[in-house]
Amino acid sequence: MHRIVASISSLSQHQDTLTHDPARYRPDGCPRCGFGTLWRHGWYYRKACRAPHGGGREPAAVPRFRCATCGATCSRLPACVAPRRWYDWRVQQQALRALAVAGSVRAAARVAGVGRHTVRRWRDWLARRGAVFAFHLASRFPDWARVPDLKTFWRETLVGRSLAEVMTVLDAHLTVP
Ligand SMILES: [Zn+2]
């Protein structure tokens, strides 16, 4: 829920924004109490992506905030870093797109440069949550709903749209991934 800061699509842009426009990361309200002023509360570092060709080599700084009212802390990630995932959205999209188009876990793993068990985990995640995600996306973008079934919906989304942007839209309503 509002963990992802939209439109920060690369780590260099993230570094630049952290330096010159850090207020962009500040949440509008506290995710726990809904009120409060959020103060900057340092940051932590995490690797953006484990893939050899993904992310940066240096860990990315993730800004943290603390609510002045209830004391809850939260952090905000740029759209190029995926919450709770070892790989960034781009790599996940490569794998899931290959899987949607060709249907082979082995091919998807090779294309994205990740293990087959990782591809299977992402496939199962989308199978589990894909309908709820599609429901929210279709109410936001009615044009997207003009497809015969859920399978086509996700193939078109993975082929023609940015998974990072799609997850940023969903992050405003749901916990992603
Ligand atoms: Zn609070």
PDB file of C-alpha atoms and ligand atoms in Angstrom:
ATOM      1  CA  MET A   1       0.000   0.000   0.000  1.00  0.00           C
ATOM      2  CA  HIS A   2       1.657   3.126  -1.304  1.00  0.00           C
ATOM      3  CA  ARG A   3       5.099   1.643  -0.876  1.00  0.00           C
ATOM      4  CA  ILE A   4       6.137   2.369  -4.438  1.00  0.00           C
ATOM      5  CA  VAL A   5       7.044   5.839  -5.688  1.00  0.00           C
ATOM      6  CA  ALA A   6       5.843   6.064  -9.303  1.00  0.00           C
ATOM      7  CA  SER A   7       7.917   6.979 -12.327  1.00  0.00           C
ATOM      8  CA  ILE A   8      11.347   6.367 -10.829  1.00  0.00           C
ATOM      9  CA  SER A   9      12.304   3.764 -13.345  1.00  0.00           C
ATOM     10  CA  SER A  10      16.071   3.412 -12.956  1.00  0.00           C
ATOM     11  CA  LEU A  11      18.569   3.333 -10.093  1.00  0.00           C
ATOM     12  CA  SER A  12      20.429   6.369 -11.438  1.00  0.00           C
ATOM     13  CA  GLN A  13      17.159   8.316 -11.496  1.00  0.00           C
ATOM     14  CA  HIS A  14      16.531   7.078  -7.945  1.00  0.00           C
ATOM     15  CA  GLN A  15      19.945   8.352  -6.761  1.00  0.00           C
ATOM     16  CA  ASP A  16      19.307  11.663  -8.453  1.00  0.00           C
ATOM     17  CA  THR A  17      15.831  12.050  -6.940  1.00  0.00           C
ATOM     18  CA  LEU A  18      17.081  11.096  -3.452  1.00  0.00           C
ATOM     19  CA  THR A  19      19.702  13.811  -3.710  1.00  0.00           C
ATOM     20  CA  HIS A  20      17.707  16.612  -5.301  1.00  0.00           C
ATOM     21  CA  ASP A  21      14.049  15.958  -4.537  1.00  0.00           C
ATOM     22  CA  PRO A  22      13.854  13.707  -1.445  1.00  0.00           C
ATOM     23  CA  ALA A  23      10.373  15.029  -0.558  1.00  0.00           C
ATOM     24  CA  ARG A  24       9.017  12.988  -3.432  1.00  0.00           C
ATOM     25  CA  TYR A  25       9.382   9.854  -1.306  1.00  0.00           C
ATOM     26  CA  ARG A  26       7.433  11.187   1.648  1.00  0.00           C
ATOM     27  CA  PRO A  27       4.050   9.398   1.936  1.00  0.00           C
ATOM     28  CA  ASP A  28       0.890  11.533   2.071  1.00  0.00           C
ATOM     29  CA  GLY A  29      -0.255   9.857   5.264  1.00  0.00           C
ATOM     30  CA  CYS A  30       0.737   7.200   7.749  1.00  0.00           C
ATOM     31  CA  PRO A  31      -0.007   3.674   6.437  1.00  0.00           C
ATOM     32  CA  ARG A  32      -1.052   2.575   9.943  1.00  0.00           C
ATOM     33  CA  CYS A  33      -3.126   5.414  11.459  1.00  0.00           C
ATOM     34  CA  GLY A  34      -3.859   7.409   8.316  1.00  0.00           C
ATOM     35  CA  PHE A  35      -2.929  10.629  10.095  1.00  0.00           C
ATOM     36  CA  GLY A  36       0.203  12.242  11.194  1.00  0.00           C
ATOM     37  CA  THR A  37       3.153  13.952   9.814  1.00  0.00           C
ATOM     38  CA  LEU A  38       5.813  11.615   8.566  1.00  0.00           C
ATOM     39  CA  TRP A  39       9.384  12.476   9.397  1.00  0.00           C
ATOM     40  CA  ARG A  40      12.404  11.166   7.640  1.00  0.00           C
ATOM     41  CA  HIS A  41      13.834   8.277   9.600  1.00  0.00           C
ATOM     42  CA  GLY A  42      17.082   7.382   7.882  1.00  0.00           C
ATOM     43  CA  TRP A  43      17.241   4.665   5.296  1.00  0.00           C
ATOM     44  CA  TYR A  44      18.305   1.114   4.745  1.00  0.00           C
ATOM     45  CA  TYR A  45      20.161  -0.453   1.879  1.00  0.00           C
ATOM     46  CA  ARG A  46      19.085  -3.318  -0.270  1.00  0.00           C
ATOM     47  CA  LYS A  47      20.220  -4.831  -3.499  1.00  0.00           C
ATOM     48  CA  ALA A  48      17.816  -3.885  -6.290  1.00  0.00           C
ATOM     49  CA  CYS A  49      18.215  -7.041  -8.322  1.00  0.00           C
ATOM     50  CA  ARG A  50      20.176 -10.276  -8.124  1.00  0.00           C
ATOM     51  CA  ALA A  51      20.204 -10.922 -11.869  1.00  0.00           C
ATOM     52  CA  PRO A  52      23.681 -10.530 -13.406  1.00  0.00           C
ATOM     53  CA  HIS A  53      22.300  -8.111 -16.008  1.00  0.00           C
ATOM     54  CA  GLY A  54      19.739  -6.396 -13.763  1.00  0.00           C
ATOM     55  CA  GLY A  55      19.762  -3.566 -11.262  1.00  0.00           C
ATOM     56  CA  GLY A  56      22.946  -1.948 -10.062  1.00  0.00           C
ATOM     57  CA  ARG A  57      25.906  -3.555  -8.398  1.00  0.00           C
ATOM     58  CA  GLU A  58      25.703  -1.160  -5.485  1.00  0.00           C
ATOM     59  CA  PRO A  59      22.842  -1.580  -3.015  1.00  0.00           C
ATOM     60  CA  ALA A  60      20.091   1.025  -3.359  1.00  0.00           C
ATOM     61  CA  ALA A  61      19.262   3.366  -0.463  1.00  0.00           C
ATOM     62  CA  VAL A  62      15.640   3.023   0.628  1.00  0.00           C
ATOM     63  CA  PRO A  63      14.313   6.028   2.578  1.00  0.00           C
ATOM     64  CA  ARG A  64      12.361   5.352   5.763  1.00  0.00           C
ATOM     65  CA  PHE A  65       9.765   7.515   7.508  1.00  0.00           C
ATOM     66  CA  ARG A  66       8.329   7.620  11.003  1.00  0.00           C
ATOM     67  CA  CYS A  67       4.823   8.792  11.943  1.00  0.00           C
ATOM     68  CA  ALA A  68       4.818  11.598  14.523  1.00  0.00           C
ATOM     69  CA  THR A  69       1.387  10.484  15.772  1.00  0.00           C
ATOM     70  CA  CYS A  70       1.608   6.707  16.229  1.00  0.00           C
ATOM     71  CA  GLY A  71       5.312   6.025  15.795  1.00  0.00           C
ATOM     72  CA  ALA A  72       4.871   3.550  12.927  1.00  0.00           C
ATOM     73  CA  THR A  73       7.713   3.390  10.450  1.00  0.00           C
ATOM     74  CA  CYS A  74       7.478   2.738   6.748  1.00  0.00           C
ATOM     75  CA  SER A  75       9.754   2.795   3.763  1.00  0.00           C
ATOM     76  CA  ARG A  76       9.309   3.852   0.168  1.00  0.00           C
ATOM     77  CA  LEU A  77      10.765   2.148  -2.853  1.00  0.00           C
ATOM     78  CA  PRO A  78      11.346   3.599  -6.301  1.00  0.00           C
ATOM     79  CA  ALA A  79       9.299   1.867  -9.007  1.00  0.00           C
ATOM     80  CA  CYS A  80      12.454   0.191 -10.351  1.00  0.00           C
ATOM     81  CA  VAL A  81      12.889  -1.886  -7.163  1.00  0.00           C
ATOM     82  CA  ALA A  82      10.338  -4.599  -6.365  1.00  0.00           C
ATOM     83  CA  PRO A  83       9.172  -4.971  -2.749  1.00  0.00           C
ATOM     84  CA  ARG A  84       9.946  -8.384  -1.202  1.00  0.00           C
ATOM     85  CA  ARG A  85      11.569  -9.749  -4.343  1.00  0.00           C
ATOM     86  CA  TRP A  86      15.158 -10.573  -5.141  1.00  0.00           C
ATOM     87  CA  TYR A  87      14.731  -9.491  -8.750  1.00  0.00           C
ATOM     88  CA  ASP A  88      13.470  -6.221 -10.160  1.00  0.00           C
ATOM     89  CA  TRP A  89      10.194  -5.920 -12.082  1.00  0.00           C
ATOM     90  CA  ARG A  90      11.964  -5.900 -15.439  1.00  0.00           C
ATOM     91  CA  VAL A  91      13.447  -9.362 -14.885  1.00  0.00           C
ATOM     92  CA  GLN A  92      10.139 -10.691 -13.543  1.00  0.00           C
ATOM     93  CA  GLN A  93       8.400  -9.299 -16.599  1.00  0.00           C
ATOM     94  CA  GLN A  94      10.908 -10.944 -18.960  1.00  0.00           C
ATOM     95  CA  ALA A  95      10.245 -14.326 -17.379  1.00  0.00           C
ATOM     96  CA  LEU A  96       6.467 -14.002 -17.150  1.00  0.00           C
ATOM     97  CA  ARG A  97       6.195 -12.614 -20.669  1.00  0.00           C
ATOM     98  CA  ALA A  98       8.210 -15.494 -22.101  1.00  0.00           C
ATOM     99  CA  LEU A  99       6.048 -17.895 -20.139  1.00  0.00           C
ATOM    100  CA  ALA A 100       2.812 -16.267 -21.377  1.00  0.00           C
ATOM    101  CA  VAL A 101       3.966 -16.313 -24.990  1.00  0.00           C
ATOM    102  CA  ALA A 102       5.859 -19.598 -25.253  1.00  0.00           C
ATOM    103  CA  GLY A 103       4.489 -21.501 -22.270  1.00  0.00           C
ATOM    104  CA  SER A 104       7.822 -23.040 -21.288  1.00  0.00           C
ATOM    105  CA  VAL A 105       9.299 -22.582 -17.822  1.00  0.00           C
ATOM    106  CA  ARG A 106      12.709 -23.633 -19.126  1.00  0.00           C
ATOM    107  CA  ALA A 107      12.656 -21.011 -21.915  1.00  0.00           C
ATOM    108  CA  ALA A 108      11.390 -18.314 -19.532  1.00  0.00           C
ATOM    109  CA  ALA A 109      14.191 -19.083 -17.060  1.00  0.00           C
ATOM    110  CA  ARG A 110      16.792 -18.853 -19.813  1.00  0.00           C
ATOM    111  CA  VAL A 111      15.414 -15.575 -21.222  1.00  0.00           C
ATOM    112  CA  ALA A 112      15.327 -13.894 -17.807  1.00  0.00           C
ATOM    113  CA  GLY A 113      18.525 -15.471 -16.460  1.00  0.00           C
ATOM    114  CA  VAL A 114      16.853 -16.879 -13.338  1.00  0.00           C
ATOM    115  CA  GLY A 115      16.279 -20.380 -11.991  1.00  0.00           C
ATOM    116  CA  ARG A 116      13.324 -22.485 -13.065  1.00  0.00           C
ATOM    117  CA  HIS A 117      11.991 -22.693  -9.517  1.00  0.00           C
ATOM    118  CA  THR A 118      11.935 -18.887  -9.435  1.00  0.00           C
ATOM    119  CA  VAL A 119       9.908 -18.765 -12.650  1.00  0.00           C
ATOM    120  CA  ARG A 120       7.494 -21.315 -11.192  1.00  0.00           C
ATOM    121  CA  ARG A 121       7.109 -19.242  -8.042  1.00  0.00           C
ATOM    122  CA  TRP A 122       6.282 -16.118 -10.058  1.00  0.00           C
ATOM    123  CA  ARG A 123       3.897 -18.112 -12.277  1.00  0.00           C
ATOM    124  CA  ASP A 124       2.077 -19.425  -9.190  1.00  0.00           C
ATOM    125  CA  TRP A 125       1.965 -15.947  -7.681  1.00  0.00           C
ATOM    126  CA  LEU A 126       0.267 -14.545 -10.809  1.00  0.00           C
ATOM    127  CA  ALA A 127      -2.110 -17.507 -10.946  1.00  0.00           C
ATOM    128  CA  ARG A 128      -3.038 -16.865  -7.307  1.00  0.00           C
ATOM    129  CA  ARG A 129      -3.444 -13.099  -7.437  1.00  0.00           C
ATOM    130  CA  GLY A 130      -3.906 -12.357 -11.137  1.00  0.00           C
ATOM    131  CA  ALA A 131      -7.714 -12.203 -10.999  1.00  0.00           C
ATOM    132  CA  VAL A 132      -7.771  -9.655  -8.178  1.00  0.00           C
ATOM    133  CA  PHE A 133      -5.053  -7.603  -9.876  1.00  0.00           C
ATOM    134  CA  ALA A 134      -6.959  -7.711 -13.181  1.00  0.00           C
ATOM    135  CA  PHE A 135     -10.164  -6.616 -11.460  1.00  0.00           C
ATOM    136  CA  HIS A 136      -8.484  -3.490 -10.061  1.00  0.00           C
ATOM    137  CA  LEU A 137      -6.702  -2.718 -13.312  1.00  0.00           C
ATOM    138  CA  ALA A 138      -9.851  -3.150 -15.388  1.00  0.00           C
ATOM    139  CA  SER A 139     -11.783  -0.750 -13.163  1.00  0.00           C
ATOM    140  CA  ARG A 140      -8.997   1.796 -13.558  1.00  0.00           C
ATOM    141  CA  PHE A 141      -8.461   1.161 -17.297  1.00  0.00           C
ATOM    142  CA  PRO A 142     -11.770  -0.091 -18.783  1.00  0.00           C
ATOM    143  CA  ASP A 143     -10.126  -0.593 -22.199  1.00  0.00           C
ATOM    144  CA  TRP A 144      -7.924  -3.300 -20.730  1.00  0.00           C
ATOM    145  CA  ALA A 145     -10.996  -5.373 -19.883  1.00  0.00           C
ATOM    146  CA  ARG A 146     -11.947  -5.812 -23.541  1.00  0.00           C
ATOM    147  CA  VAL A 147     -10.360  -9.244 -23.777  1.00  0.00           C
ATOM    148  CA  PRO A 148     -12.024 -12.673 -23.783  1.00  0.00           C
ATOM    149  CA  ASP A 149     -10.342 -14.092 -20.693  1.00  0.00           C
ATOM    150  CA  LEU A 150      -7.828 -13.634 -17.901  1.00  0.00           C
ATOM    151  CA  LYS A 151      -5.089 -15.452 -19.777  1.00  0.00           C
ATOM    152  CA  THR A 152      -5.328 -12.977 -22.673  1.00  0.00           C
ATOM    153  CA  PHE A 153      -5.485 -10.089 -20.220  1.00  0.00           C
ATOM    154  CA  TRP A 154      -2.134 -11.058 -18.708  1.00  0.00           C
ATOM    155  CA  ARG A 155      -0.486 -11.904 -21.997  1.00  0.00           C
ATOM    156  CA  GLU A 156      -1.381  -8.435 -23.343  1.00  0.00           C
ATOM    157  CA  THR A 157      -0.296  -6.788 -20.106  1.00  0.00           C
ATOM    158  CA  LEU A 158       3.041  -8.582 -19.992  1.00  0.00           C
ATOM    159  CA  VAL A 159       3.757  -8.028 -23.674  1.00  0.00           C
ATOM    160  CA  GLY A 160       2.556  -4.450 -24.074  1.00  0.00           C
ATOM    161  CA  ARG A 161       2.701  -2.719 -20.694  1.00  0.00           C
ATOM    162  CA  SER A 162       5.305  -2.138 -18.014  1.00  0.00           C
ATOM    163  CA  LEU A 163       4.992  -4.523 -15.063  1.00  0.00           C
ATOM    164  CA  ALA A 164       6.653  -1.895 -12.848  1.00  0.00           C
ATOM    165  CA  GLU A 165       3.979   0.650 -13.747  1.00  0.00           C
ATOM    166  CA  VAL A 166       1.186  -1.890 -13.398  1.00  0.00           C
ATOM    167  CA  MET A 167       2.420  -2.836  -9.908  1.00  0.00           C
ATOM    168  CA  THR A 168       2.751   0.833  -8.976  1.00  0.00           C
ATOM    169  CA  VAL A 169      -0.928   1.353  -9.855  1.00  0.00           C
ATOM    170  CA  LEU A 170      -1.925  -1.726  -7.811  1.00  0.00           C
ATOM    171  CA  ASP A 171       0.248  -0.687  -4.881  1.00  0.00           C
ATOM    172  CA  ALA A 172      -2.162   2.206  -4.271  1.00  0.00           C
ATOM    173  CA  HIS A 173      -4.938  -0.325  -3.481  1.00  0.00           C
ATOM    174  CA  LEU A 174      -3.313  -3.593  -2.497  1.00  0.00           C
ATOM    175  CA  THR A 175      -0.181  -5.122  -1.077  1.00  0.00           C
ATOM    176  CA  VAL A 176       2.129  -6.076  -3.917  1.00  0.00           C
ATOM    177  CA  PRO A 177       3.549  -8.416  -4.961  1.00  0.00           C
TER     178      PRO A 177
HETATM  179 ZN    ZN B   1       0.663   6.833  12.254  1.00  0.00          ZN
END
